[in-house]
């Protein structure tokens, strides 16, 4: 590869790393072209899976301020995730279950280095949309509880005042 091509490749990988929410480094040895195509589809629209050269990726990662050196050995491909990292992690995990040739080496999420186990834990999370809907449901439930409490306060005050008035009338009539 000519020097200008290498410089362009480093710039491209650096840009992808900077613009990605997450990057997952994998080993793809033993996968066929058809399997790689299937893997790319399983990652969804918000992830791009690219075979990379280790040396150029190390340079690009250093330029982007990301630590990936320990994962860049052997045949390497990187999934650059611009959307929901959970979706991409699930796609990689599920594909790796069916195709043991795909090995998740590690990665980075929002600038923080992740081990292969941490990426698998990330895949076990529910998607962002599901978590947001659960949060919204919990907040709505709390709002209705608060509304009931606020509604109960005036009626409780009225009942207490009425009981107090009745007690005073009773005492005033007894004297």
mmCIF file with all atom_site columns, C-alpha atoms in Angstrom:
data_model
loop_
_atom_site.group_PDB
_atom_site.id
_atom_site.type_symbol
_atom_site.label_atom_id
_atom_site.label_alt_id
_atom_site.label_comp_id
_atom_site.label_asym_id
_atom_site.label_entity_id
_atom_site.label_seq_id
_atom_site.pdbx_PDB_ins_code
_atom_site.Cartn_x
_atom_site.Cartn_y
_atom_site.Cartn_z
_atom_site.occupancy
_atom_site.B_iso_or_equiv
_atom_site.pdbx_formal_charge
_atom_site.auth_seq_id
_atom_site.auth_comp_id
_atom_site.auth_asym_id
_atom_site.auth_atom_id
_atom_site.pdbx_PDB_model_num
ATOM 1   C CA . UNK A 1 1   ? 0.000   0.000   0.000  1.00 0.00 ? 1   UNK A CA 1
ATOM 2   C CA . UNK A 1 2   ? 1.413   3.383   -0.969 1.00 0.00 ? 2   UNK A CA 1
ATOM 3   C CA . UNK A 1 3   ? 2.120   5.950   1.720  1.00 0.00 ? 3   UNK A CA 1
ATOM 4   C CA . UNK A 1 4   ? -0.687  8.290   0.585  1.00 0.00 ? 4   UNK A CA 1
ATOM 5   C CA . UNK A 1 5   ? -3.118  5.354   0.724  1.00 0.00 ? 5   UNK A CA 1
ATOM 6   C CA . UNK A 1 6   ? -1.993  4.542   4.260  1.00 0.00 ? 6   UNK A CA 1
ATOM 7   C CA . UNK A 1 7   ? -2.382  8.159   5.342  1.00 0.00 ? 7   UNK A CA 1
ATOM 8   C CA . UNK A 1 8   ? -5.889  8.240   3.853  1.00 0.00 ? 8   UNK A CA 1
ATOM 9   C CA . UNK A 1 9   ? -6.773  4.949   5.563  1.00 0.00 ? 9   UNK A CA 1
ATOM 10  C CA . UNK A 1 10  ? -5.535  6.237   8.940  1.00 0.00 ? 10  UNK A CA 1
ATOM 11  C CA . UNK A 1 11  ? -7.530  9.451   8.496  1.00 0.00 ? 11  UNK A CA 1
ATOM 12  C CA . UNK A 1 12  ? -10.659 7.494   7.598  1.00 0.00 ? 12  UNK A CA 1
ATOM 13  C CA . UNK A 1 13  ? -10.357 5.146   10.595 1.00 0.00 ? 13  UNK A CA 1
ATOM 14  C CA . UNK A 1 14  ? -9.597  8.091   12.902 1.00 0.00 ? 14  UNK A CA 1
ATOM 15  C CA . UNK A 1 15  ? -12.713 9.879   11.662 1.00 0.00 ? 15  UNK A CA 1
ATOM 16  C CA . UNK A 1 16  ? -14.848 6.766   12.143 1.00 0.00 ? 16  UNK A CA 1
ATOM 17  C CA . UNK A 1 17  ? -13.541 6.315   15.697 1.00 0.00 ? 17  UNK A CA 1
ATOM 18  C CA . UNK A 1 18  ? -14.223 9.964   16.569 1.00 0.00 ? 18  UNK A CA 1
ATOM 19  C CA . UNK A 1 19  ? -17.750 9.899   15.102 1.00 0.00 ? 19  UNK A CA 1
ATOM 20  C CA . UNK A 1 20  ? -18.746 6.566   16.655 1.00 0.00 ? 20  UNK A CA 1
ATOM 21  C CA . UNK A 1 21  ? -20.469 6.040   19.996 1.00 0.00 ? 21  UNK A CA 1
ATOM 22  C CA . UNK A 1 22  ? -18.744 2.683   20.237 1.00 0.00 ? 22  UNK A CA 1
ATOM 23  C CA . UNK A 1 23  ? -16.290 0.490   18.383 1.00 0.00 ? 23  UNK A CA 1
ATOM 24  C CA . UNK A 1 24  ? -16.074 -3.281  18.815 1.00 0.00 ? 24  UNK A CA 1
ATOM 25  C CA . UNK A 1 25  ? -12.908 -5.107  17.760 1.00 0.00 ? 25  UNK A CA 1
ATOM 26  C CA . UNK A 1 26  ? -13.338 -8.669  16.524 1.00 0.00 ? 26  UNK A CA 1
ATOM 27  C CA . UNK A 1 27  ? -11.366 -11.493 14.996 1.00 0.00 ? 27  UNK A CA 1
ATOM 28  C CA . UNK A 1 28  ? -13.019 -12.879 11.877 1.00 0.00 ? 28  UNK A CA 1
ATOM 29  C CA . UNK A 1 29  ? -10.639 -15.698 10.867 1.00 0.00 ? 29  UNK A CA 1
ATOM 30  C CA . UNK A 1 30  ? -12.559 -18.575 9.340  1.00 0.00 ? 30  UNK A CA 1
ATOM 31  C CA . UNK A 1 31  ? -15.633 -16.600 8.277  1.00 0.00 ? 31  UNK A CA 1
ATOM 32  C CA . UNK A 1 32  ? -16.677 -16.743 4.647  1.00 0.00 ? 32  UNK A CA 1
ATOM 33  C CA . UNK A 1 33  ? -17.573 -13.709 2.568  1.00 0.00 ? 33  UNK A CA 1
ATOM 34  C CA . UNK A 1 34  ? -21.239 -14.740 2.792  1.00 0.00 ? 34  UNK A CA 1
ATOM 35  C CA . UNK A 1 35  ? -21.022 -14.930 6.595  1.00 0.00 ? 35  UNK A CA 1
ATOM 36  C CA . UNK A 1 36  ? -19.383 -11.485 6.761  1.00 0.00 ? 36  UNK A CA 1
ATOM 37  C CA . UNK A 1 37  ? -22.224 -10.138 4.628  1.00 0.00 ? 37  UNK A CA 1
ATOM 38  C CA . UNK A 1 38  ? -24.752 -11.707 6.986  1.00 0.00 ? 38  UNK A CA 1
ATOM 39  C CA . UNK A 1 39  ? -22.894 -10.229 9.977  1.00 0.00 ? 39  UNK A CA 1
ATOM 40  C CA . UNK A 1 40  ? -22.992 -6.751  8.465  1.00 0.00 ? 40  UNK A CA 1
ATOM 41  C CA . UNK A 1 41  ? -26.772 -7.079  8.018  1.00 0.00 ? 41  UNK A CA 1
ATOM 42  C CA . UNK A 1 42  ? -27.263 -8.337  11.581 1.00 0.00 ? 42  UNK A CA 1
ATOM 43  C CA . UNK A 1 43  ? -25.546 -5.245  13.021 1.00 0.00 ? 43  UNK A CA 1
ATOM 44  C CA . UNK A 1 44  ? -28.300 -2.949  11.806 1.00 0.00 ? 44  UNK A CA 1
ATOM 45  C CA . UNK A 1 45  ? -28.228 0.407   10.070 1.00 0.00 ? 45  UNK A CA 1
ATOM 46  C CA . UNK A 1 46  ? -26.259 2.230   12.765 1.00 0.00 ? 46  UNK A CA 1
ATOM 47  C CA . UNK A 1 47  ? -23.111 0.103   12.628 1.00 0.00 ? 47  UNK A CA 1
ATOM 48  C CA . UNK A 1 48  ? -20.475 -0.395  9.980  1.00 0.00 ? 48  UNK A CA 1
ATOM 49  C CA . UNK A 1 49  ? -18.259 -3.506  10.039 1.00 0.00 ? 49  UNK A CA 1
ATOM 50  C CA . UNK A 1 50  ? -14.827 -3.091  8.428  1.00 0.00 ? 50  UNK A CA 1
ATOM 51  C CA . UNK A 1 51  ? -11.771 -5.276  8.119  1.00 0.00 ? 51  UNK A CA 1
ATOM 52  C CA . UNK A 1 52  ? -8.796  -3.144  9.191  1.00 0.00 ? 52  UNK A CA 1
ATOM 53  C CA . UNK A 1 53  ? -5.030  -3.312  9.304  1.00 0.00 ? 53  UNK A CA 1
ATOM 54  C CA . UNK A 1 54  ? -3.732  -3.461  12.876 1.00 0.00 ? 54  UNK A CA 1
ATOM 55  C CA . UNK A 1 55  ? -0.841  -1.015  12.457 1.00 0.00 ? 55  UNK A CA 1
ATOM 56  C CA . UNK A 1 56  ? -2.978  1.630   10.763 1.00 0.00 ? 56  UNK A CA 1
ATOM 57  C CA . UNK A 1 57  ? -5.761  1.174   13.319 1.00 0.00 ? 57  UNK A CA 1
ATOM 58  C CA . UNK A 1 58  ? -3.287  1.592   16.207 1.00 0.00 ? 58  UNK A CA 1
ATOM 59  C CA . UNK A 1 59  ? -2.144  4.891   14.722 1.00 0.00 ? 59  UNK A CA 1
ATOM 60  C CA . UNK A 1 60  ? -5.746  6.014   14.130 1.00 0.00 ? 60  UNK A CA 1
ATOM 61  C CA . UNK A 1 61  ? -6.820  5.009   17.658 1.00 0.00 ? 61  UNK A CA 1
ATOM 62  C CA . UNK A 1 62  ? -3.930  6.975   19.176 1.00 0.00 ? 62  UNK A CA 1
ATOM 63  C CA . UNK A 1 63  ? -4.858  10.019  17.073 1.00 0.00 ? 63  UNK A CA 1
ATOM 64  C CA . UNK A 1 64  ? -8.489  9.677   18.228 1.00 0.00 ? 64  UNK A CA 1
ATOM 65  C CA . UNK A 1 65  ? -7.379  9.342   21.861 1.00 0.00 ? 65  UNK A CA 1
ATOM 66  C CA . UNK A 1 66  ? -8.672  5.784   22.192 1.00 0.00 ? 66  UNK A CA 1
ATOM 67  C CA . UNK A 1 67  ? -6.815  2.814   23.659 1.00 0.00 ? 67  UNK A CA 1
ATOM 68  C CA . UNK A 1 68  ? -7.260  -0.297  21.478 1.00 0.00 ? 68  UNK A CA 1
ATOM 69  C CA . UNK A 1 69  ? -3.674  -1.605  21.180 1.00 0.00 ? 69  UNK A CA 1
ATOM 70  C CA . UNK A 1 70  ? -4.231  -4.763  23.239 1.00 0.00 ? 70  UNK A CA 1
ATOM 71  C CA . UNK A 1 71  ? -7.047  -5.910  20.904 1.00 0.00 ? 71  UNK A CA 1
ATOM 72  C CA . UNK A 1 72  ? -5.248  -5.259  17.633 1.00 0.00 ? 72  UNK A CA 1
ATOM 73  C CA . UNK A 1 73  ? -3.540  -8.593  17.001 1.00 0.00 ? 73  UNK A CA 1
ATOM 74  C CA . UNK A 1 74  ? -4.237  -11.193 14.356 1.00 0.00 ? 74  UNK A CA 1
ATOM 75  C CA . UNK A 1 75  ? -6.999  -10.755 11.811 1.00 0.00 ? 75  UNK A CA 1
ATOM 76  C CA . UNK A 1 76  ? -9.023  -7.758  12.929 1.00 0.00 ? 76  UNK A CA 1
ATOM 77  C CA . UNK A 1 77  ? -12.294 -6.140  11.967 1.00 0.00 ? 77  UNK A CA 1
ATOM 78  C CA . UNK A 1 78  ? -14.015 -3.286  13.748 1.00 0.00 ? 78  UNK A CA 1
ATOM 79  C CA . UNK A 1 79  ? -17.715 -2.548  14.099 1.00 0.00 ? 79  UNK A CA 1
ATOM 80  C CA . UNK A 1 80  ? -18.073 1.235   14.193 1.00 0.00 ? 80  UNK A CA 1
ATOM 81  C CA . UNK A 1 81  ? -21.377 2.010   15.968 1.00 0.00 ? 81  UNK A CA 1
ATOM 82  C CA . UNK A 1 82  ? -23.020 5.394   15.463 1.00 0.00 ? 82  UNK A CA 1
ATOM 83  C CA . UNK A 1 83  ? -26.401 4.517   16.955 1.00 0.00 ? 83  UNK A CA 1
ATOM 84  C CA . UNK A 1 84  ? -27.501 2.301   19.825 1.00 0.00 ? 84  UNK A CA 1
ATOM 85  C CA . UNK A 1 85  ? -24.450 0.298   20.981 1.00 0.00 ? 85  UNK A CA 1
ATOM 86  C CA . UNK A 1 86  ? -26.694 -2.310  22.635 1.00 0.00 ? 86  UNK A CA 1
ATOM 87  C CA . UNK A 1 87  ? -28.235 -3.244  19.283 1.00 0.00 ? 87  UNK A CA 1
ATOM 88  C CA . UNK A 1 88  ? -24.822 -3.732  17.671 1.00 0.00 ? 88  UNK A CA 1
ATOM 89  C CA . UNK A 1 89  ? -23.495 -5.685  20.674 1.00 0.00 ? 89  UNK A CA 1
ATOM 90  C CA . UNK A 1 90  ? -26.535 -7.982  20.505 1.00 0.00 ? 90  UNK A CA 1
ATOM 91  C CA . UNK A 1 91  ? -25.984 -8.493  16.776 1.00 0.00 ? 91  UNK A CA 1
ATOM 92  C CA . UNK A 1 92  ? -22.334 -9.429  17.338 1.00 0.00 ? 92  UNK A CA 1
ATOM 93  C CA . UNK A 1 93  ? -23.110 -11.687 20.310 1.00 0.00 ? 93  UNK A CA 1
ATOM 94  C CA . UNK A 1 94  ? -25.914 -13.520 18.498 1.00 0.00 ? 94  UNK A CA 1
ATOM 95  C CA . UNK A 1 95  ? -23.835 -13.939 15.359 1.00 0.00 ? 95  UNK A CA 1
ATOM 96  C CA . UNK A 1 96  ? -20.884 -15.241 17.402 1.00 0.00 ? 96  UNK A CA 1
ATOM 97  C CA . UNK A 1 97  ? -23.161 -17.859 19.028 1.00 0.00 ? 97  UNK A CA 1
ATOM 98  C CA . UNK A 1 98  ? -24.036 -19.255 15.591 1.00 0.00 ? 98  UNK A CA 1
ATOM 99  C CA . UNK A 1 99  ? -20.549 -18.708 14.143 1.00 0.00 ? 99  UNK A CA 1
ATOM 100 C CA . UNK A 1 100 ? -17.800 -19.476 16.672 1.00 0.00 ? 100 UNK A CA 1
ATOM 101 C CA . UNK A 1 101 ? -15.187 -18.178 14.209 1.00 0.00 ? 101 UNK A CA 1
ATOM 102 C CA . UNK A 1 102 ? -16.205 -14.631 15.158 1.00 0.00 ? 102 UNK A CA 1
ATOM 103 C CA . UNK A 1 103 ? -14.407 -13.684 18.367 1.00 0.00 ? 103 UNK A CA 1
ATOM 104 C CA . UNK A 1 104 ? -15.168 -10.434 20.168 1.00 0.00 ? 104 UNK A CA 1
ATOM 105 C CA . UNK A 1 105 ? -11.829 -9.088  21.427 1.00 0.00 ? 105 UNK A CA 1
ATOM 106 C CA . UNK A 1 106 ? -12.945 -5.880  23.118 1.00 0.00 ? 106 UNK A CA 1
ATOM 107 C CA . UNK A 1 107 ? -13.757 -2.329  22.231 1.00 0.00 ? 107 UNK A CA 1
ATOM 108 C CA . UNK A 1 108 ? -14.575 1.141   23.374 1.00 0.00 ? 108 UNK A CA 1
ATOM 109 C CA . UNK A 1 109 ? -17.825 2.870   24.411 1.00 0.00 ? 109 UNK A CA 1
ATOM 110 C CA . UNK A 1 110 ? -17.907 6.665   24.656 1.00 0.00 ? 110 UNK A CA 1
ATOM 111 C CA . UNK A 1 111 ? -14.121 6.730   25.033 1.00 0.00 ? 111 UNK A CA 1
ATOM 112 C CA . UNK A 1 112 ? -14.018 4.047   27.772 1.00 0.00 ? 112 UNK A CA 1
ATOM 113 C CA . UNK A 1 113 ? -12.233 0.784   26.991 1.00 0.00 ? 113 UNK A CA 1
ATOM 114 C CA . UNK A 1 114 ? -14.355 -2.369  27.243 1.00 0.00 ? 114 UNK A CA 1
ATOM 115 C CA . UNK A 1 115 ? -13.326 -5.989  27.574 1.00 0.00 ? 115 UNK A CA 1
ATOM 116 C CA . UNK A 1 116 ? -15.043 -8.754  25.608 1.00 0.00 ? 116 UNK A CA 1
ATOM 117 C CA . UNK A 1 117 ? -17.048 -9.692  28.723 1.00 0.00 ? 117 UNK A CA 1
ATOM 118 C CA . UNK A 1 118 ? -18.233 -6.104  29.178 1.00 0.00 ? 118 UNK A CA 1
ATOM 119 C CA . UNK A 1 119 ? -19.418 -6.035  25.563 1.00 0.00 ? 119 UNK A CA 1
ATOM 120 C CA . UNK A 1 120 ? -21.355 -9.250  26.172 1.00 0.00 ? 120 UNK A CA 1
ATOM 121 C CA . UNK A 1 121 ? -22.925 -7.660  29.281 1.00 0.00 ? 121 UNK A CA 1
ATOM 122 C CA . UNK A 1 122 ? -23.826 -4.648  27.161 1.00 0.00 ? 122 UNK A CA 1
ATOM 123 C CA . UNK A 1 123 ? -25.570 -7.016  24.748 1.00 0.00 ? 123 UNK A CA 1
ATOM 124 C CA . UNK A 1 124 ? -27.654 -8.371  27.633 1.00 0.00 ? 124 UNK A CA 1
ATOM 125 C CA . UNK A 1 125 ? -29.132 -4.919  28.300 1.00 0.00 ? 125 UNK A CA 1
ATOM 126 C CA . UNK A 1 126 ? -32.486 -3.981  26.884 1.00 0.00 ? 126 UNK A CA 1
ATOM 127 C CA . UNK A 1 127 ? -32.520 -1.513  24.027 1.00 0.00 ? 127 UNK A CA 1
ATOM 128 C CA . UNK A 1 128 ? -32.570 2.220   24.642 1.00 0.00 ? 128 UNK A CA 1
ATOM 129 C CA . UNK A 1 129 ? -36.212 2.473   23.524 1.00 0.00 ? 129 UNK A CA 1
ATOM 130 C CA . UNK A 1 130 ? -37.343 -0.242  25.951 1.00 0.00 ? 130 UNK A CA 1
ATOM 131 C CA . UNK A 1 131 ? -35.468 1.370   28.846 1.00 0.00 ? 131 UNK A CA 1
ATOM 132 C CA . UNK A 1 132 ? -36.923 4.791   28.018 1.00 0.00 ? 132 UNK A CA 1
ATOM 133 C CA . UNK A 1 133 ? -40.462 3.399   27.834 1.00 0.00 ? 133 UNK A CA 1
ATOM 134 C CA . UNK A 1 134 ? -40.004 1.683   31.217 1.00 0.00 ? 134 UNK A CA 1
ATOM 135 C CA . UNK A 1 135 ? -38.746 4.957   32.673 1.00 0.00 ? 135 UNK A CA 1
ATOM 136 C CA . UNK A 1 136 ? -41.713 6.839   31.208 1.00 0.00 ? 136 UNK A CA 1
ATOM 137 C CA . UNK A 1 137 ? -44.114 4.246   32.647 1.00 0.00 ? 137 UNK A CA 1
ATOM 138 C CA . UNK A 1 138 ? -42.533 4.525   36.072 1.00 0.00 ? 138 UNK A CA 1
ATOM 139 C CA . UNK A 1 139 ? -42.682 8.308   35.950 1.00 0.00 ? 139 UNK A CA 1
ATOM 140 C CA . UNK A 1 140 ? -46.335 8.231   34.871 1.00 0.00 ? 140 UNK A CA 1
ATOM 141 C CA . UNK A 1 141 ? -47.129 5.899   37.769 1.00 0.00 ? 141 UNK A CA 1
ATOM 142 C CA . UNK A 1 142 ? -45.412 8.252   40.203 1.00 0.00 ? 142 UNK A CA 1
ATOM 143 C CA . UNK A 1 143 ? -47.375 11.188  38.786 1.00 0.00 ? 143 UNK A CA 1
ATOM 144 C CA . UNK A 1 144 ? -50.700 9.432   39.309 1.00 0.00 ? 144 UNK A CA 1
ATOM 145 C CA . UNK A 1 145 ? -49.661 8.525   42.871 1.00 0.00 ? 145 UNK A CA 1
ATOM 146 C CA . UNK A 1 146 ? -48.748 12.153  43.526 1.00 0.00 ? 146 UNK A CA 1
ATOM 147 C CA . UNK A 1 147 ? -52.085 13.291  42.065 1.00 0.00 ? 147 UNK A CA 1
ATOM 148 C CA . UNK A 1 148 ? -53.949 10.916  44.397 1.00 0.00 ? 148 UNK A CA 1
ATOM 149 C CA . UNK A 1 149 ? -52.036 12.262  47.400 1.00 0.00 ? 149 UNK A CA 1
ATOM 150 C CA . UNK A 1 150 ? -52.715 15.856  46.399 1.00 0.00 ? 150 UNK A CA 1
ATOM 151 C CA . UNK A 1 151 ? -56.406 15.035  45.884 1.00 0.00 ? 151 UNK A CA 1
ATOM 152 C CA . UNK A 1 152 ? -56.614 13.257  49.218 1.00 0.00 ? 152 UNK A CA 1
ATOM 153 C CA . UNK A 1 153 ? -55.186 16.192  51.191 1.00 0.00 ? 153 UNK A CA 1
ATOM 154 C CA . UNK A 1 154 ? -58.120 18.622  50.688 1.00 0.00 ? 154 UNK A CA 1
ATOM 155 C CA . UNK A 1 155 ? -60.769 15.953  51.284 1.00 0.00 ? 155 UNK A CA 1
ATOM 156 C CA . UNK A 1 156 ? -58.950 14.787  54.417 1.00 0.00 ? 156 UNK A CA 1
ATOM 157 C CA . UNK A 1 157 ? -58.756 18.418  55.592 1.00 0.00 ? 157 UNK A CA 1
ATOM 158 C CA . UNK A 1 158 ? -62.503 18.856  54.980 1.00 0.00 ? 158 UNK A CA 1
ATOM 159 C CA . UNK A 1 159 ? -63.317 15.644  56.912 1.00 0.00 ? 159 UNK A CA 1
ATOM 160 C CA . UNK A 1 160 ? -61.041 16.717  59.796 1.00 0.00 ? 160 UNK A CA 1
ATOM 161 C CA . UNK A 1 161 ? -62.552 20.217  59.888 1.00 0.00 ? 161 UNK A CA 1
ATOM 162 C CA . UNK A 1 162 ? -66.071 18.757  59.829 1.00 0.00 ? 162 UNK A CA 1
ATOM 163 C CA . UNK A 1 163 ? -65.240 16.374  62.667 1.00 0.00 ? 163 UNK A CA 1
ATOM 164 C CA . UNK A 1 164 ? -63.718 19.232  64.668 1.00 0.00 ? 164 UNK A CA 1
ATOM 165 C CA . UNK A 1 165 ? -66.798 21.408  64.069 1.00 0.00 ? 165 UNK A CA 1
ATOM 166 C CA . UNK A 1 166 ? -69.110 18.576  65.108 1.00 0.00 ? 166 UNK A CA 1
ATOM 167 C CA . UNK A 1 167 ? -67.053 17.978  68.246 1.00 0.00 ? 167 UNK A CA 1
ATOM 168 C CA . UNK A 1 168 ? -67.142 21.694  69.145 1.00 0.00 ? 168 UNK A CA 1
ATOM 169 C CA . UNK A 1 169 ? -70.911 21.792  68.552 1.00 0.00 ? 169 UNK A CA 1
ATOM 170 C CA . UNK A 1 170 ? -71.301 18.760  70.766 1.00 0.00 ? 170 UNK A CA 1
ATOM 171 C CA . UNK A 1 171 ? -69.205 20.333  73.533 1.00 0.00 ? 171 UNK A CA 1
ATOM 172 C CA . UNK A 1 172 ? -70.956 23.692  73.163 1.00 0.00 ? 172 UNK A CA 1
ATOM 173 C CA . UNK A 1 173 ? -74.377 22.039  73.428 1.00 0.00 ? 173 UNK A CA 1
ATOM 174 C CA . UNK A 1 174 ? -73.305 20.016  76.492 1.00 0.00 ? 174 UNK A CA 1
ATOM 175 C CA . UNK A 1 175 ? -72.292 23.095  78.492 1.00 0.00 ? 175 UNK A CA 1
#
